[in-house]
Tab-separated table of C-alpha atoms (C1' of nucleotides) in Angstrom:
chain	number	residue	atom	x	y	z
A	463	MET	CA	145.047	125.230	68.567
A	464	ALA	CA	145.455	126.309	71.326
A	465	ALA	CA	148.103	129.714	72.091
A	466	ARG	CA	151.286	128.012	72.590
A	467	ARG	CA	151.069	129.760	75.969
A	468	ARG	CA	148.295	126.955	76.866
A	469	TYR	CA	150.305	124.091	75.564
A	470	ASP	CA	152.846	125.254	78.433
A	471	GLU	CA	150.357	125.116	80.791
A	472	LEU	CA	148.255	122.384	80.975
A	473	ALA	CA	152.683	120.550	80.056
A	474	ARG	CA	153.444	121.729	84.062
A	475	GLN	CA	149.815	120.525	84.674
A	476	LEU	CA	150.052	116.922	83.474
A	477	GLY	CA	153.686	117.250	85.182
A	478	ALA	CA	152.693	118.406	88.690
A	479	LEU	CA	149.722	116.039	88.455
A	480	GLY	CA	152.061	112.730	89.877
A	481	ALA	CA	151.231	114.521	93.851
A	482	ALA	CA	147.418	114.208	93.222
A	483	ARG	CA	147.510	110.480	91.712
A	484	ARG	CA	150.092	109.698	94.472
A	485	GLY	CA	147.530	111.689	97.668
A	486	LEU	CA	144.932	109.124	95.894
A	487	SER	CA	147.170	106.280	95.960
A	488	ARG	CA	147.436	105.932	99.429
A	489	VAL	CA	144.227	106.214	100.340
A	490	LEU	CA	144.204	102.133	98.981
A	491	PRO	CA	144.779	98.945	100.547
A	492	SER	CA	148.481	98.318	102.085
A	493	ASP	CA	149.174	95.440	99.595
A	494	CYS	CA	146.450	97.034	96.502
A	495	PRO	CA	148.893	98.921	94.158
A	496	PRO	CA	147.882	101.575	92.360
A	497	GLY	CA	148.451	98.542	89.137
A	498	ALA	CA	146.812	95.712	90.636
A	499	ALA	CA	143.148	98.311	91.196
A	500	ALA	CA	144.067	99.905	87.060
A	501	VAL	CA	143.646	95.725	86.708
A	502	LEU	CA	140.258	95.361	88.057
A	503	THR	CA	138.566	98.492	87.540
A	504	ALA	CA	139.291	97.347	84.154
A	505	LEU	CA	138.179	93.924	84.174
A	506	ASP	CA	135.274	95.186	86.127
A	507	ARG	CA	134.378	97.286	83.694
A	508	TYR	CA	134.795	95.788	80.704
A	509	GLY	CA	134.633	92.207	81.270
A	510	GLU	CA	136.607	89.515	80.614
A	511	MET	CA	138.640	90.123	78.440
A	512	ARG	CA	143.109	88.787	77.039
A	513	MET	CA	146.471	90.455	77.587
A	514	SER	CA	146.497	92.043	75.178
A	515	LYS	CA	143.212	93.752	75.066
A	516	LEU	CA	143.574	94.286	78.670
A	517	ALA	CA	147.299	95.959	78.686
A	518	GLU	CA	146.229	98.464	75.236
A	519	LEU	CA	143.073	99.183	78.280
A	520	LEU	CA	146.102	99.967	80.181
A	521	ALA	CA	147.670	101.558	77.627
A	522	VAL	CA	151.348	99.668	79.316
A	523	ASP	CA	153.334	96.937	77.298
A	524	MET	CA	152.443	93.937	77.932
A	525	SER	CA	155.084	92.891	80.011
A	526	VAL	CA	154.143	95.265	83.031
A	527	THR	CA	150.019	95.087	82.098
A	528	SER	CA	151.683	90.151	82.865
A	529	ARG	CA	153.074	91.202	86.037
A	530	HIS	CA	150.389	93.000	87.489
A	531	VAL	CA	147.760	90.838	86.630
A	532	ALA	CA	149.960	87.946	88.611
A	533	TYR	CA	150.308	90.212	91.255
A	534	ALA	CA	146.719	90.223	91.677
A	535	VAL	CA	146.245	86.649	90.560
A	536	GLU	CA	148.219	85.241	93.368
A	537	ARG	CA	146.074	87.485	95.918
A	538	GLY	CA	142.498	85.678	94.032
A	539	TRP	CA	141.388	89.212	93.111
A	540	ILE	CA	141.108	87.469	89.416
A	541	SER	CA	141.642	84.518	87.414
A	542	ARG	CA	142.873	83.050	84.295
A	543	HIS	CA	141.326	80.784	82.159
A	544	PRO	CA	143.225	78.987	78.809
A	545	ASP	CA	140.813	80.920	76.091
A	546	PRO	CA	138.906	78.221	74.021
A	547	LEU	CA	139.343	80.618	70.735
A	548	ASP	CA	143.644	79.845	71.296
A	549	GLY	CA	145.715	78.763	72.975
A	550	ARG	CA	148.305	81.111	73.746
A	551	CYS	CA	145.570	83.396	74.980
A	552	ARG	CA	144.431	84.121	78.191
A	553	LEU	CA	141.428	85.050	79.030
A	554	LEU	CA	140.895	87.214	82.638
A	555	ARG	CA	138.774	87.345	85.003
A	556	LEU	CA	137.450	89.316	88.029
A	557	THR	CA	136.913	86.673	91.350
A	558	GLY	CA	134.744	87.325	94.437
A	559	SER	CA	136.781	88.475	96.932
A	560	GLY	CA	138.272	90.512	93.648
A	561	VAL	CA	134.953	92.189	93.794
A	562	LYS	CA	134.532	92.418	96.475
A	563	LEU	CA	137.663	94.744	97.265
A	564	LEU	CA	136.696	97.102	94.756
A	565	VAL	CA	133.888	97.733	96.010
A	566	GLN	CA	135.647	99.122	99.231
A	567	ILE	CA	138.382	100.930	97.247
A	568	SER	CA	135.599	102.117	95.637
A	569	ASP	CA	134.890	103.462	98.898
A	570	ARG	CA	138.143	104.927	99.632
A	571	HIS	CA	138.549	107.298	96.278
A	572	ALA	CA	134.707	108.399	97.143
A	573	THR	CA	135.434	108.916	100.526
A	574	ALA	CA	139.250	110.849	99.229
A	575	LEU	CA	137.840	113.435	96.468
A	576	SER	CA	134.530	114.351	98.683
A	577	GLU	CA	137.297	115.579	101.227
A	578	ARG	CA	139.738	117.030	98.352
A	579	LEU	CA	136.910	117.859	96.290
A	580	SER	CA	134.625	119.132	98.841
A	581	GLY	CA	134.458	122.961	97.468
A	582	TRP	CA	133.331	121.151	93.711
A	583	SER	CA	129.833	121.033	92.154
A	584	ASP	CA	128.833	117.172	91.004
A	585	GLU	CA	129.342	119.625	87.092
A	586	ASP	CA	133.153	120.513	88.241
A	587	VAL	CA	134.105	117.297	88.778
A	588	GLY	CA	131.481	115.837	84.996
A	589	ARG	CA	133.924	118.846	82.824
A	590	LEU	CA	137.036	117.268	84.591
A	591	VAL	CA	135.714	113.656	84.115
A	592	GLU	CA	135.162	114.213	80.281
A	593	LEU	CA	138.092	116.129	79.935
A	594	LEU	CA	140.657	113.980	80.792
A	595	ALA	CA	138.803	111.155	79.093
A	596	ARG	CA	139.614	112.798	75.879
A	597	LEU	CA	142.739	113.999	76.611
A	598	ARG	CA	143.100	110.477	77.350
A	599	ALA	CA	141.914	109.207	74.219
A	600	ALA	CA	144.006	112.091	72.300
A	601	PHE	CA	147.185	110.084	72.866
A	602	ASP	CA	146.304	106.651	72.486
A	603	GLU	CA	145.882	107.072	69.280
A	604	PRO	CA	149.218	105.922	67.468
A	605	ARG	CA	150.826	109.549	66.951
A	606	PRO	CA	149.237	112.547	63.999
A	607	ARG	CA	151.945	112.299	62.775
A	608	ALA	CA	151.739	116.508	60.951
A	609	ALA	CA	150.021	115.503	57.723
A	610	ALA	CA	151.163	115.269	54.884
A	611	ARG	CA	150.616	113.055	52.021
A	612	PRO	CA	146.642	113.455	52.919
A	613	ALA	CA	145.519	109.893	51.636
A	614	GLY	CA	146.669	107.348	53.493
A	615	PRO	CA	150.754	106.725	54.231
A	616	ALA	CA	153.100	105.513	51.062
A	617	PRO	CA	152.907	101.624	51.617
A	618	GLY	CA	155.505	100.029	53.629
A	619	SER	CA	156.860	103.881	54.628
A	620	ARG	CA	157.859	102.694	58.445
A	621	THR	CA	160.352	105.581	59.323
A	622	THR	CA	157.936	106.848	62.082
A	623	ARG	CA	158.059	104.918	65.353
A	624	THR	CA	154.244	104.773	65.946
A	625	THR	CA	155.063	103.503	69.378
A	626	ARG	CA	152.561	100.683	70.346
A	627	THR	CA	152.140	100.935	73.929
A	628	THR	CA	150.281	96.885	74.098
A	629	ARG	CA	154.204	95.132	72.691
A	630	THR	CA	157.469	96.732	72.383
A	631	PRO	CA	158.647	96.266	69.311
A	632	SER	CA	162.187	93.571	68.690
A	633	ARG	CA	164.563	94.439	66.750
A	634	THR	CA	165.675	91.031	65.106
B	687	MET	CA	129.833	117.737	96.194
B	688	ALA	CA	130.300	115.172	93.444
B	689	ALA	CA	127.913	111.489	92.346
B	690	ARG	CA	129.795	108.697	93.737
B	691	ARG	CA	130.057	107.776	90.534
B	692	ARG	CA	131.761	110.962	89.284
B	693	TYR	CA	133.898	110.599	92.224
B	694	ASP	CA	135.203	106.505	90.912
B	695	GLU	CA	134.929	108.126	87.507
B	696	LEU	CA	137.476	110.526	88.341
B	697	ALA	CA	140.456	108.060	90.454
B	698	ARG	CA	139.653	105.917	86.862
B	699	GLN	CA	141.221	108.783	84.793
B	700	LEU	CA	143.477	109.781	86.903
B	701	GLY	CA	144.955	106.549	87.130
B	702	ALA	CA	144.672	106.451	83.452
B	703	LEU	CA	146.687	109.592	82.998
B	704	GLY	CA	150.080	107.781	82.949
B	705	ALA	CA	150.027	107.494	78.753
B	706	ALA	CA	150.001	111.235	78.611
B	707	ARG	CA	152.386	112.025	80.843
B	708	ARG	CA	154.415	109.680	79.593
B	709	GLY	CA	153.595	110.772	76.044
B	710	LEU	CA	154.901	114.427	77.151
B	711	SER	CA	158.280	112.827	79.178
B	712	ARG	CA	158.973	111.479	75.021
B	713	VAL	CA	159.749	114.841	73.435
B	714	LEU	CA	161.823	116.062	76.561
B	715	PRO	CA	165.668	116.177	75.492
B	716	SER	CA	167.225	112.260	76.481
B	717	ASP	CA	169.028	113.500	78.541
B	718	CYS	CA	167.105	115.998	80.842
B	719	PRO	CA	164.329	113.064	82.480
B	720	PRO	CA	160.809	114.378	83.711
B	721	GLY	CA	161.882	116.139	87.210
B	722	ALA	CA	165.187	117.818	86.008
B	723	ALA	CA	162.516	119.716	83.414
B	724	ALA	CA	159.500	120.614	86.368
B	725	VAL	CA	162.918	122.097	88.622
B	726	LEU	CA	163.494	124.009	85.483
B	727	THR	CA	160.521	125.398	84.729
B	728	ALA	CA	159.324	126.525	88.913
B	729	LEU	CA	162.478	128.486	88.601
B	730	ASP	CA	161.297	129.767	85.386
B	731	ARG	CA	157.723	130.816	86.312
B	732	TYR	CA	159.190	131.818	90.445
B	733	GLY	CA	162.933	132.788	89.109
B	734	GLU	CA	165.397	131.893	92.315
B	735	MET	CA	164.289	130.351	95.686
B	736	ARG	CA	165.722	127.998	98.028
B	737	MET	CA	165.453	123.938	98.280
B	738	SER	CA	162.779	123.826	100.631
B	739	LYS	CA	160.202	125.770	99.045
B	740	LEU	CA	160.923	124.071	95.848
B	741	ALA	CA	160.593	121.023	97.568
B	742	GLU	CA	156.898	122.555	97.981
B	743	LEU	CA	155.890	124.044	94.303
B	744	LEU	CA	156.841	120.237	93.273
B	745	ALA	CA	155.130	118.625	96.192
B	746	VAL	CA	157.748	115.691	97.438
B	747	ASP	CA	160.258	114.706	99.239
B	748	MET	CA	162.765	117.903	99.967
B	749	SER	CA	164.989	114.631	100.040
B	750	VAL	CA	163.911	114.311	95.718
B	751	THR	CA	163.834	117.339	95.049
B	752	SER	CA	168.116	117.654	96.811
B	753	ARG	CA	168.657	114.559	93.124
B	754	HIS	CA	166.771	116.228	90.783
B	755	VAL	CA	168.320	119.679	91.408
B	756	ALA	CA	171.953	118.002	92.168
B	757	TYR	CA	171.365	116.290	88.551
B	758	ALA	CA	170.444	120.068	87.488
B	759	VAL	CA	173.607	121.018	88.660
B	760	GLU	CA	175.785	118.555	87.528
B	761	ARG	CA	174.650	119.783	83.507
B	762	GLY	CA	174.675	123.615	84.129
B	763	TRP	CA	171.219	124.052	84.400
B	764	ILE	CA	170.743	125.438	87.196
B	765	SER	CA	173.931	126.715	89.835
B	766	ARG	CA	173.089	126.928	93.856
B	767	HIS	CA	174.111	130.001	96.366
B	768	PRO	CA	174.219	130.455	99.833
B	769	ASP	CA	171.544	132.238	101.257
B	770	PRO	CA	173.694	135.976	103.445
B	771	LEU	CA	170.777	134.986	105.456
B	772	ASP	CA	170.963	131.820	106.450
B	773	GLY	CA	174.083	129.564	106.088
B	774	ARG	CA	172.191	126.139	105.930
B	775	CYS	CA	170.593	126.895	102.223
B	776	ARG	CA	170.796	126.550	99.225
B	777	LEU	CA	169.536	129.277	97.210
B	778	LEU	CA	169.323	128.101	92.953
B	779	ARG	CA	168.378	130.196	90.300
B	780	LEU	CA	168.723	128.737	86.246
B	781	THR	CA	172.089	129.863	84.321
B	782	GLY	CA	171.182	130.752	80.699
B	783	SER	CA	172.035	126.932	79.155
B	784	GLY	CA	168.968	126.534	81.354
B	785	VAL	CA	166.909	128.984	79.612
B	786	LYS	CA	167.979	127.696	76.950
B	787	LEU	CA	166.907	123.973	77.540
B	788	LEU	CA	163.447	125.372	78.072
B	789	VAL	CA	162.070	127.265	75.581
B	790	GLN	CA	163.588	124.098	73.626
B	791	ILE	CA	161.335	122.086	75.958
B	792	SER	CA	158.581	124.442	75.816
B	793	ASP	CA	159.152	124.309	71.308
B	794	ARG	CA	159.038	120.957	71.615
B	795	HIS	CA	155.895	120.756	74.024
B	796	ALA	CA	154.306	123.083	72.059
B	797	THR	CA	154.220	121.414	68.849
B	798	ALA	CA	153.512	117.450	70.498
B	799	LEU	CA	150.886	118.890	72.714
B	800	SER	CA	149.039	120.894	69.495
B	801	GLU	CA	149.225	117.577	67.487
B	802	ARG	CA	147.002	115.917	69.800
B	803	LEU	CA	145.039	118.042	70.453
B	804	SER	CA	144.650	119.637	66.838
B	805	GLY	CA	141.398	118.785	67.611
B	806	TRP	CA	140.593	120.616	70.273
B	807	SER	CA	139.514	124.485	71.393
B	808	ASP	CA	141.705	126.606	72.757
B	809	GLU	CA	138.940	127.323	74.964
B	810	ASP	CA	139.401	123.246	75.901
B	811	VAL	CA	142.257	123.960	76.907
B	812	GLY	CA	142.049	126.943	78.998
B	813	ARG	CA	139.285	124.959	80.929
B	814	LEU	CA	141.483	121.566	81.598
B	815	VAL	CA	144.213	123.615	82.574
B	816	GLU	CA	141.757	125.413	85.264
B	817	LEU	CA	140.263	122.262	86.259
B	818	LEU	CA	143.906	120.537	86.902
B	819	ALA	CA	145.601	123.914	88.460
B	820	ARG	CA	142.781	123.126	91.062
B	821	LEU	CA	142.854	120.122	91.319
B	822	ARG	CA	146.106	119.662	92.062
B	823	ALA	CA	145.819	123.029	95.044
B	824	ALA	CA	143.224	120.465	96.536
B	825	PHE	CA	146.326	117.880	96.666
B	826	ASP	CA	148.310	119.957	98.101
B	827	GLU	CA	146.468	120.899	101.866
B	828	PRO	CA	147.417	119.005	104.435
B	829	ARG	CA	144.620	116.718	104.459
B	830	PRO	CA	141.480	118.026	104.814
B	831	ARG	CA	140.573	115.433	108.556
B	832	ALA	CA	136.717	115.807	107.707
B	833	ALA	CA	135.891	117.930	110.097
B	834	ALA	CA	134.478	116.829	114.678
B	835	ARG	CA	135.351	120.048	115.880
B	836	PRO	CA	134.360	123.449	113.513
B	837	ALA	CA	137.329	125.123	116.249
B	838	GLY	CA	140.634	124.981	115.828
B	839	PRO	CA	142.597	120.849	116.415
B	840	ALA	CA	142.923	120.924	120.042
B	841	PRO	CA	146.009	121.843	121.359
B	842	GLY	CA	148.556	118.690	120.744
B	843	SER	CA	146.310	116.814	118.933
B	844	ARG	CA	148.361	115.337	116.029
B	845	THR	CA	147.056	111.882	116.317
B	846	THR	CA	146.732	112.443	111.644
B	847	ARG	CA	149.783	112.592	110.137
B	848	THR	CA	149.672	115.300	108.036
B	849	THR	CA	151.668	114.732	105.768
B	850	ARG	CA	153.957	117.372	104.812
B	851	THR	CA	155.380	116.349	101.477
B	852	THR	CA	158.788	118.607	102.468
B	853	ARG	CA	160.187	116.734	104.734
B	854	THR	CA	159.641	113.274	105.442
B	855	PRO	CA	159.444	113.160	109.969
B	856	SER	CA	161.564	111.063	111.114
B	857	ARG	CA	160.391	109.242	114.238
B	858	THR	CA	164.030	109.425	116.509
C	752	DT	C1'	157.059	82.364	60.968
C	753	DA	C1'	154.287	85.331	63.394
C	754	DT	C1'	152.156	86.109	67.651
C	755	DT	C1'	150.554	85.428	72.893
C	756	DG	C1'	152.525	86.222	77.016
C	757	DT	C1'	155.726	85.479	80.464
C	758	DT	C1'	160.579	86.636	83.237
C	759	DA	C1'	164.510	89.084	82.843
C	760	DT	C1'	166.975	93.318	82.726
C	761	DA	C1'	167.436	98.497	83.933
C	762	DC	C1'	166.104	103.487	84.524
C	763	DT	C1'	162.942	106.641	86.482
C	764	DC	C1'	160.493	108.418	90.171
C	765	DT	C1'	159.385	108.795	94.991
C	766	DA	C1'	160.004	108.467	100.093
C	767	DT	C1'	161.900	106.377	104.527
C	768	DA	C1'	165.494	106.930	107.004
C	769	DA	C1'	170.476	108.591	108.557
C	770	DC	C1'	173.893	112.764	108.088
C	771	DT	C1'	175.924	117.320	108.184
C	772	DA	C1'	176.202	122.084	109.004
C	773	DT	C1'	174.389	125.731	110.156
C	774	DA	C1'	170.910	127.829	114.010
D	1240	DT	C1'	167.967	120.637	120.373
D	1241	DA	C1'	165.847	122.478	115.688
D	1242	DT	C1'	166.105	122.944	110.664
D	1243	DA	C1'	168.010	122.942	105.607
D	1244	DG	C1'	170.081	119.867	103.023
D	1245	DT	C1'	172.708	115.618	101.052
D	1246	DT	C1'	172.941	110.518	100.602
D	1247	DA	C1'	171.927	105.675	101.112
D	1248	DT	C1'	169.003	102.144	100.421
D	1249	DA	C1'	164.494	100.098	99.422
D	1250	DG	C1'	159.159	99.849	96.691
D	1251	DA	C1'	156.714	100.756	92.591
D	1252	DG	C1'	156.021	101.233	87.968
D	1253	DT	C1'	157.606	100.793	82.827
D	1254	DA	C1'	159.828	100.037	79.236
D	1255	DT	C1'	162.983	96.912	76.506
D	1256	DA	C1'	164.985	92.429	75.317
D	1257	DA	C1'	164.864	88.262	75.482
D	1258	DC	C1'	162.419	82.668	75.733
D	1259	DA	C1'	158.116	79.430	75.853
D	1260	DA	C1'	154.084	77.584	73.811
D	1261	DT	C1'	150.894	77.399	70.410
D	1262	DA	C1'	149.056	79.457	65.154
DNA sequence: TATTGTTATACTCTATAACTATA
DNA sequence: TATAGTTATAGAGTATAACAATA
């Protein structure tokens, strides 16, 4: 548990992080927006997967993922295959062209970051990466919901909108 | 200087940070978008200032700042005053209403973060804040431009677009 | 009837460029 | 002529909702 002041600072720093993110986006190939790059990176790291899984990894709604994927498919960076186990699903796979693009992206990221973080030690970067990963994980989980019943939630109590990012709940 | 692999990871974590940022945005009052909140926070922290200074602090183009500010002025959260030293400038100041809103924002941020980061020590949060601040600073400075002449740049050599974020260079 | 994925629409943030008013 | 700030326009990311195909 941290002090109130710390949380304020963290919120501020997170909000102000846009500049760094944009700075990094600027080094991407001009036909590869950050969203597409994220798709490629996830497929490279975790291998072939379905749309729903990808949306979960990227922590954005599936409709968003669908658009990024469609874009990458148009460019020939990834391919879509029917899932033999379920006709509704599509399996996504990096193409050779996609792998080549990823190498280029990695090069540019490394160049940009090594310029920007020239004064940082390897340990500094490592610590930041680790903390960011933990932060991300903390926000990936469904809202913790300030405990009340230590046991599971009362069966059927869905008062709190458990923001699921893979699918927008339709209120039909 | 960190390893190539580290930079890849950092780039990935930064890209994936959107979810955490959105998560935090969601707790803001519904009529206060993140951009407006950033304006209020900066004014609270650094006091009365001009548009140009604010744009620099937020690290976004002044046109963007202008819109956020206009929105906050409409809501009565900040006020604009003529600068006695320069008739072109406008001094921005938090209003009482703005201060009250900031308290509310701070409350909600602290609540959300303490829920999410319940397992974190105060030191963990502190280290993350510190590293994020350093990261931000690294991207605030104009591009370092992989050294060539150790002395200053040749007078008149403006080949590299020194991405200034306060003002978009018009190519008239 | 429920689920996977797509598409249409709208909102927010952002940069670019043109415009004004002061200097 | 140059600078501070505004506004109009366009591009990217995202969520919501409605829809198609399959289970």
